[in-house]
């Protein structure tokens, strides 16, 4: 069976500068895959090439096994796209707009009505079918944008920063809808919001400086967040110099008169050494915890590995 999406050695140059270099992606399962990266990292360029909006300088894209260069129309049939600004016509009703979108997608005339009804039902907008798009809230406009992206039942849907500009309640609703859509499609979602990617995605592809710096499951990404420091609270907290004598402790940072962060190198079994040393010296250890680096720190770490 062909991969739902396969990208091979993809590179793109605008004028003289390379925007992306040597991007390789293979996705075989439905679900949400996050494309993460800071501003200017190369997310939109990658997505625009996959969608066929932009022709790559080098490399190949296969959507459901269809070569985008050799059969662009066939590849587009397997793709739905919601750009950052939804391509909506404000003076159309929801029904009129989706009927038009279905026509653009070459859906047979006889099947258009049912395709529109199904897309509206899946995105929860049936009750607004005859409302003008300009009279919808931002959250509902986004739903219409998602409805046009799935109207032709593509294998893959690309959503470029889909929750950008929505209010907090609309963001929650939009995420719920994206999860539902991902039961039937591969959803490639771009974002620079780590918490969003963490909530929604099964896999993460992280791009920085036009290159992939991380591509793995969300669990692997989270376990990349290695323990960095140990927090300790002791009734008789000794001087920093004494704590630094414990093998492996590299730095001590005071938090309060009886608590501190201990920076360490090597294995996290160091906590056992700290507990033992505390008992031997009667330091009165009352709290000890490993503190993992935050996702933001991992993000910075991975970004800097490319600079
Ligand atoms: N039309 C263009 N002409 C020249 N350079 C461009 C063009 N579009 C993008 N770039 C450059 O290519 C690089 C990648 O841009 P891209 O828009 O793909 O990044 P992005 O990750 O989508 O960023 P953002 O989150 O800000 O949209 C950036 O350095 C950008 O300045």
PDB file of C-alpha atoms in Angstrom, residues 82-269:
ATOM      1  CA  UNK A  82      -7.269  25.278   4.323  1.00  0.00           C
ATOM      2  CA  UNK A  83      -4.759  28.123   3.986  1.00  0.00           C
ATOM      3  CA  UNK A  84      -4.087  30.544   6.839  1.00  0.00           C
ATOM      4  CA  UNK A  85      -6.733  32.885   5.459  1.00  0.00           C
ATOM      5  CA  UNK A  86      -9.785  30.758   4.525  1.00  0.00           C
ATOM      6  CA  UNK A  87     -10.650  31.283   0.837  1.00  0.00           C
ATOM      7  CA  UNK A  88     -14.270  32.268   1.484  1.00  0.00           C
ATOM      8  CA  UNK A  89     -16.721  34.398  -0.485  1.00  0.00           C
ATOM      9  CA  UNK A  90     -18.439  36.580   2.091  1.00  0.00           C
ATOM     10  CA  UNK A  91     -21.519  37.307  -0.061  1.00  0.00           C
ATOM     11  CA  UNK A  92     -22.305  33.614  -0.671  1.00  0.00           C
ATOM     12  CA  UNK A  93     -24.431  31.571   1.678  1.00  0.00           C
ATOM     13  CA  UNK A  94     -22.726  28.529   3.211  1.00  0.00           C
ATOM     14  CA  UNK A  95     -24.665  26.253   0.851  1.00  0.00           C
ATOM     15  CA  UNK A  96     -23.832  28.319  -2.258  1.00  0.00           C
ATOM     16  CA  UNK A  97     -20.163  28.492  -1.357  1.00  0.00           C
ATOM     17  CA  UNK A  98     -19.828  24.752  -0.670  1.00  0.00           C
ATOM     18  CA  UNK A  99     -21.709  23.940  -3.884  1.00  0.00           C
ATOM     19  CA  UNK A 100     -19.183  26.111  -5.730  1.00  0.00           C
ATOM     20  CA  UNK A 101     -16.271  24.404  -3.894  1.00  0.00           C
ATOM     21  CA  UNK A 102     -17.702  20.987  -4.889  1.00  0.00           C
ATOM     22  CA  UNK A 103     -17.837  22.099  -8.535  1.00  0.00           C
ATOM     23  CA  UNK A 104     -14.195  23.223  -8.402  1.00  0.00           C
ATOM     24  CA  UNK A 105     -13.339  19.772  -7.079  1.00  0.00           C
ATOM     25  CA  UNK A 106     -14.951  18.116 -10.123  1.00  0.00           C
ATOM     26  CA  UNK A 107     -17.564  16.296  -8.043  1.00  0.00           C
ATOM     27  CA  UNK A 108     -20.226  14.868 -10.410  1.00  0.00           C
ATOM     28  CA  UNK A 109     -23.284  17.176 -10.626  1.00  0.00           C
ATOM     29  CA  UNK A 110     -25.606  14.483  -9.374  1.00  0.00           C
ATOM     30  CA  UNK A 111     -23.483  13.975  -6.230  1.00  0.00           C
ATOM     31  CA  UNK A 112     -22.911  17.637  -5.317  1.00  0.00           C
ATOM     32  CA  UNK A 113     -25.994  18.090  -3.112  1.00  0.00           C
ATOM     33  CA  UNK A 114     -25.191  15.062  -0.943  1.00  0.00           C
ATOM     34  CA  UNK A 115     -21.468  15.993  -0.770  1.00  0.00           C
ATOM     35  CA  UNK A 116     -22.390  19.501   0.470  1.00  0.00           C
ATOM     36  CA  UNK A 117     -24.836  18.091   3.024  1.00  0.00           C
ATOM     37  CA  UNK A 118     -22.286  15.574   4.299  1.00  0.00           C
ATOM     38  CA  UNK A 119     -19.519  18.204   4.620  1.00  0.00           C
ATOM     39  CA  UNK A 120     -21.890  20.554   6.498  1.00  0.00           C
ATOM     40  CA  UNK A 121     -22.954  17.756   8.809  1.00  0.00           C
ATOM     41  CA  UNK A 122     -19.385  16.689   9.567  1.00  0.00           C
ATOM     42  CA  UNK A 123     -18.362  20.243  10.413  1.00  0.00           C
ATOM     43  CA  UNK A 124     -21.535  21.078  12.380  1.00  0.00           C
ATOM     44  CA  UNK A 125     -22.795  23.912  10.141  1.00  0.00           C
ATOM     45  CA  UNK A 126     -26.006  22.429   8.693  1.00  0.00           C
ATOM     46  CA  UNK A 127     -28.125  24.915  10.673  1.00  0.00           C
ATOM     47  CA  UNK A 128     -26.259  27.814   9.003  1.00  0.00           C
ATOM     48  CA  UNK A 129     -26.678  26.423   5.500  1.00  0.00           C
ATOM     49  CA  UNK A 130     -28.566  29.483   4.198  1.00  0.00           C
ATOM     50  CA  UNK A 131     -26.695  32.128   6.185  1.00  0.00           C
ATOM     51  CA  UNK A 132     -24.364  34.537   4.373  1.00  0.00           C
ATOM     52  CA  UNK A 133     -20.737  33.784   5.204  1.00  0.00           C
ATOM     53  CA  UNK A 134     -20.144  37.431   6.139  1.00  0.00           C
ATOM     54  CA  UNK A 135     -22.679  37.022   8.963  1.00  0.00           C
ATOM     55  CA  UNK A 136     -20.874  34.039  10.554  1.00  0.00           C
ATOM     56  CA  UNK A 137     -18.517  34.238  13.556  1.00  0.00           C
ATOM     57  CA  UNK A 138     -14.790  33.526  13.044  1.00  0.00           C
ATOM     58  CA  UNK A 139     -15.190  30.012  14.453  1.00  0.00           C
ATOM     59  CA  UNK A 140     -18.003  29.150  12.028  1.00  0.00           C
ATOM     60  CA  UNK A 141     -16.152  30.659   9.071  1.00  0.00           C
ATOM     61  CA  UNK A 142     -13.268  28.353   9.960  1.00  0.00           C
ATOM     62  CA  UNK A 143     -15.715  25.425   9.934  1.00  0.00           C
ATOM     63  CA  UNK A 144     -16.860  26.410   6.452  1.00  0.00           C
ATOM     64  CA  UNK A 145     -13.163  26.515   5.467  1.00  0.00           C
ATOM     65  CA  UNK A 146     -12.711  22.979   6.808  1.00  0.00           C
ATOM     66  CA  UNK A 147     -15.918  21.835   5.068  1.00  0.00           C
ATOM     67  CA  UNK A 148     -14.563  22.978   1.658  1.00  0.00           C
ATOM     68  CA  UNK A 149     -11.311  21.126   2.414  1.00  0.00           C
ATOM     69  CA  UNK A 150     -13.072  17.779   2.983  1.00  0.00           C
ATOM     70  CA  UNK A 151     -15.954  18.085   0.500  1.00  0.00           C
ATOM     71  CA  UNK A 152     -14.313  15.750  -2.059  1.00  0.00           C
ATOM     72  CA  UNK A 153     -13.296  13.218   0.645  1.00  0.00           C
ATOM     73  CA  UNK A 154      -9.539  13.542   0.150  1.00  0.00           C
ATOM     74  CA  UNK A 155      -7.089  11.130   1.837  1.00  0.00           C
ATOM     75  CA  UNK A 156      -5.254  14.088   3.317  1.00  0.00           C
ATOM     76  CA  UNK A 157      -6.246  17.511   4.647  1.00  0.00           C
ATOM     77  CA  UNK A 158      -3.740  20.305   5.161  1.00  0.00           C
ATOM     78  CA  UNK A 159      -4.595  22.956   7.728  1.00  0.00           C
ATOM     79  CA  UNK A 160      -2.282  25.965   7.962  1.00  0.00           C
ATOM     80  CA  UNK A 161      -2.463  27.456  11.485  1.00  0.00           C
ATOM     81  CA  UNK A 162      -6.202  26.656  11.731  1.00  0.00           C
ATOM     82  CA  UNK A 163      -6.819  28.132  15.183  1.00  0.00           C
ATOM     83  CA  UNK A 164      -5.024  31.413  14.529  1.00  0.00           C
ATOM     84  CA  UNK A 165      -7.204  34.416  15.361  1.00  0.00           C
ATOM     85  CA  UNK A 166      -9.986  32.422  17.076  1.00  0.00           C
ATOM     86  CA  UNK A 167     -11.168  33.233  20.601  1.00  0.00           C
ATOM     87  CA  UNK A 168     -10.470  30.639  23.368  1.00  0.00           C
ATOM     88  CA  UNK A 169     -13.893  28.931  23.096  1.00  0.00           C
ATOM     89  CA  UNK A 170     -13.652  28.782  19.313  1.00  0.00           C
ATOM     90  CA  UNK A 171     -10.149  27.291  19.643  1.00  0.00           C
ATOM     91  CA  UNK A 172     -11.523  24.468  21.828  1.00  0.00           C
ATOM     92  CA  UNK A 173     -14.342  23.794  19.344  1.00  0.00           C
ATOM     93  CA  UNK A 174     -11.986  23.916  16.352  1.00  0.00           C
ATOM     94  CA  UNK A 175      -9.611  21.417  18.004  1.00  0.00           C
ATOM     95  CA  UNK A 176     -12.527  19.064  18.707  1.00  0.00           C
ATOM     96  CA  UNK A 177     -13.538  19.249  15.048  1.00  0.00           C
ATOM     97  CA  UNK A 178      -9.959  18.645  13.852  1.00  0.00           C
ATOM     98  CA  UNK A 179      -9.784  15.493  16.006  1.00  0.00           C
ATOM     99  CA  UNK A 180     -13.045  14.260  14.454  1.00  0.00           C
ATOM    100  CA  UNK A 181     -11.843  15.002  10.916  1.00  0.00           C
ATOM    101  CA  UNK A 182      -8.657  13.045  11.672  1.00  0.00           C
ATOM    102  CA  UNK A 183     -10.709   9.848  12.176  1.00  0.00           C
ATOM    103  CA  UNK A 184     -11.325   9.781   8.422  1.00  0.00           C
ATOM    104  CA  UNK A 185      -8.342  11.671   6.975  1.00  0.00           C
ATOM    105  CA  UNK A 186      -4.652  12.296   7.473  1.00  0.00           C
ATOM    106  CA  UNK A 187      -4.522  15.851   8.824  1.00  0.00           C
ATOM    107  CA  UNK A 188      -1.271  17.766   8.389  1.00  0.00           C
ATOM    108  CA  UNK A 189      -1.517  20.761  10.666  1.00  0.00           C
ATOM    109  CA  UNK A 190       0.965  23.592  10.890  1.00  0.00           C
ATOM    110  CA  UNK A 191       1.407  25.607  14.036  1.00  0.00           C
ATOM    111  CA  UNK A 192       3.999  27.465  16.015  1.00  0.00           C
ATOM    112  CA  UNK A 193       2.038  26.805  19.224  1.00  0.00           C
ATOM    113  CA  UNK A 194       3.652  23.871  20.992  1.00  0.00           C
ATOM    114  CA  UNK A 195       0.800  23.246  23.411  1.00  0.00           C
ATOM    115  CA  UNK A 196      -1.616  22.930  20.466  1.00  0.00           C
ATOM    116  CA  UNK A 197       0.605  20.399  18.703  1.00  0.00           C
ATOM    117  CA  UNK A 198       0.974  18.506  21.963  1.00  0.00           C
ATOM    118  CA  UNK A 199      -2.804  18.358  22.446  1.00  0.00           C
ATOM    119  CA  UNK A 200      -3.746  17.375  18.924  1.00  0.00           C
ATOM    120  CA  UNK A 201      -0.982  15.459  17.226  1.00  0.00           C
ATOM    121  CA  UNK A 202       0.149  11.863  17.046  1.00  0.00           C
ATOM    122  CA  UNK A 203       3.423  12.783  15.360  1.00  0.00           C
ATOM    123  CA  UNK A 204       5.518  15.923  15.096  1.00  0.00           C
ATOM    124  CA  UNK A 205       7.662  17.125  12.241  1.00  0.00           C
ATOM    125  CA  UNK A 206       9.696  20.096  13.325  1.00  0.00           C
ATOM    126  CA  UNK A 207      11.280  22.404  10.750  1.00  0.00           C
ATOM    127  CA  UNK A 208      13.878  25.024  11.554  1.00  0.00           C
ATOM    128  CA  UNK A 209      15.944  27.031   9.102  1.00  0.00           C
ATOM    129  CA  UNK A 210      14.342  25.084   6.236  1.00  0.00           C
ATOM    130  CA  UNK A 211      15.442  21.655   7.504  1.00  0.00           C
ATOM    131  CA  UNK A 212      13.762  18.936   9.539  1.00  0.00           C
ATOM    132  CA  UNK A 213      15.265  18.917  13.027  1.00  0.00           C
ATOM    133  CA  UNK A 214      12.879  16.393  14.590  1.00  0.00           C
ATOM    134  CA  UNK A 215      10.382  13.854  13.223  1.00  0.00           C
ATOM    135  CA  UNK A 216       8.869  11.288  15.557  1.00  0.00           C
ATOM    136  CA  UNK A 217       5.885  10.530  17.782  1.00  0.00           C
ATOM    137  CA  UNK A 218       4.593  13.037  20.318  1.00  0.00           C
ATOM    138  CA  UNK A 219       5.717  10.609  23.050  1.00  0.00           C
ATOM    139  CA  UNK A 220       9.263  10.608  21.676  1.00  0.00           C
ATOM    140  CA  UNK A 221       9.151  14.410  21.562  1.00  0.00           C
ATOM    141  CA  UNK A 222       8.031  14.591  25.176  1.00  0.00           C
ATOM    142  CA  UNK A 223      10.647  12.103  26.337  1.00  0.00           C
ATOM    143  CA  UNK A 224      13.218  14.256  24.545  1.00  0.00           C
ATOM    144  CA  UNK A 225      12.473  16.654  27.383  1.00  0.00           C
ATOM    145  CA  UNK A 226      15.254  15.247  29.539  1.00  0.00           C
ATOM    146  CA  UNK A 227      15.401  15.855  33.277  1.00  0.00           C
ATOM    147  CA  UNK A 228      17.521  18.906  33.828  1.00  0.00           C
ATOM    148  CA  UNK A 229      17.450  19.811  37.488  1.00  0.00           C
ATOM    149  CA  UNK A 230      16.401  18.352  40.818  1.00  0.00           C
ATOM    150  CA  UNK A 231      14.407  20.390  43.305  1.00  0.00           C
ATOM    151  CA  UNK A 232      15.163  19.632  46.975  1.00  0.00           C
ATOM    152  CA  UNK A 233      13.740  20.943  50.218  1.00  0.00           C
ATOM    153  CA  UNK A 234      15.636  20.207  53.456  1.00  0.00           C
ATOM    154  CA  UNK A 235      15.077  21.315  57.076  1.00  0.00           C
ATOM    155  CA  UNK A 236      18.854  21.727  57.490  1.00  0.00           C
ATOM    156  CA  UNK A 237      19.873  22.718  53.965  1.00  0.00           C
ATOM    157  CA  UNK A 238      23.697  22.682  53.898  1.00  0.00           C
ATOM    158  CA  UNK A 239      25.893  25.256  52.147  1.00  0.00           C
ATOM    159  CA  UNK A 240      26.041  25.081  48.338  1.00  0.00           C
ATOM    160  CA  UNK A 241      29.717  24.023  48.519  1.00  0.00           C
ATOM    161  CA  UNK A 242      28.746  20.964  50.566  1.00  0.00           C
ATOM    162  CA  UNK A 243      25.965  19.946  48.126  1.00  0.00           C
ATOM    163  CA  UNK A 244      28.357  20.364  45.233  1.00  0.00           C
ATOM    164  CA  UNK A 245      30.588  17.714  46.785  1.00  0.00           C
ATOM    165  CA  UNK A 246      27.958  15.089  45.864  1.00  0.00           C
ATOM    166  CA  UNK A 247      29.390  13.412  42.713  1.00  0.00           C
ATOM    167  CA  UNK A 248      27.462  14.577  39.612  1.00  0.00           C
ATOM    168  CA  UNK A 249      26.081  17.849  41.035  1.00  0.00           C
ATOM    169  CA  UNK A 250      27.401  20.657  38.840  1.00  0.00           C
ATOM    170  CA  UNK A 251      25.621  23.735  40.180  1.00  0.00           C
ATOM    171  CA  UNK A 252      23.371  24.779  43.071  1.00  0.00           C
ATOM    172  CA  UNK A 253      20.775  27.518  42.748  1.00  0.00           C
ATOM    173  CA  UNK A 254      19.030  28.683  45.947  1.00  0.00           C
ATOM    174  CA  UNK A 255      15.226  29.013  45.888  1.00  0.00           C
ATOM    175  CA  UNK A 256      14.582  29.735  49.607  1.00  0.00           C
ATOM    176  CA  UNK A 257      16.604  29.293  52.860  1.00  0.00           C
ATOM    177  CA  UNK A 258      15.702  25.597  52.881  1.00  0.00           C
ATOM    178  CA  UNK A 259      15.202  24.703  49.177  1.00  0.00           C
ATOM    179  CA  UNK A 260      17.242  24.808  45.966  1.00  0.00           C
ATOM    180  CA  UNK A 261      17.616  23.516  42.411  1.00  0.00           C
ATOM    181  CA  UNK A 262      20.504  21.107  41.832  1.00  0.00           C
ATOM    182  CA  UNK A 263      21.935  20.928  38.302  1.00  0.00           C
ATOM    183  CA  UNK A 264      23.469  17.588  37.502  1.00  0.00           C
ATOM    184  CA  UNK A 265      25.241  15.638  34.803  1.00  0.00           C
ATOM    185  CA  UNK A 266      24.892  11.907  34.181  1.00  0.00           C
ATOM    186  CA  UNK A 267      22.100   9.595  35.223  1.00  0.00           C
ATOM    187  CA  UNK A 268      18.954  10.563  37.133  1.00  0.00           C
ATOM    188  CA  UNK A 269      19.764   7.789  39.696  1.00  0.00           C
TER     189      UNK A 269
END
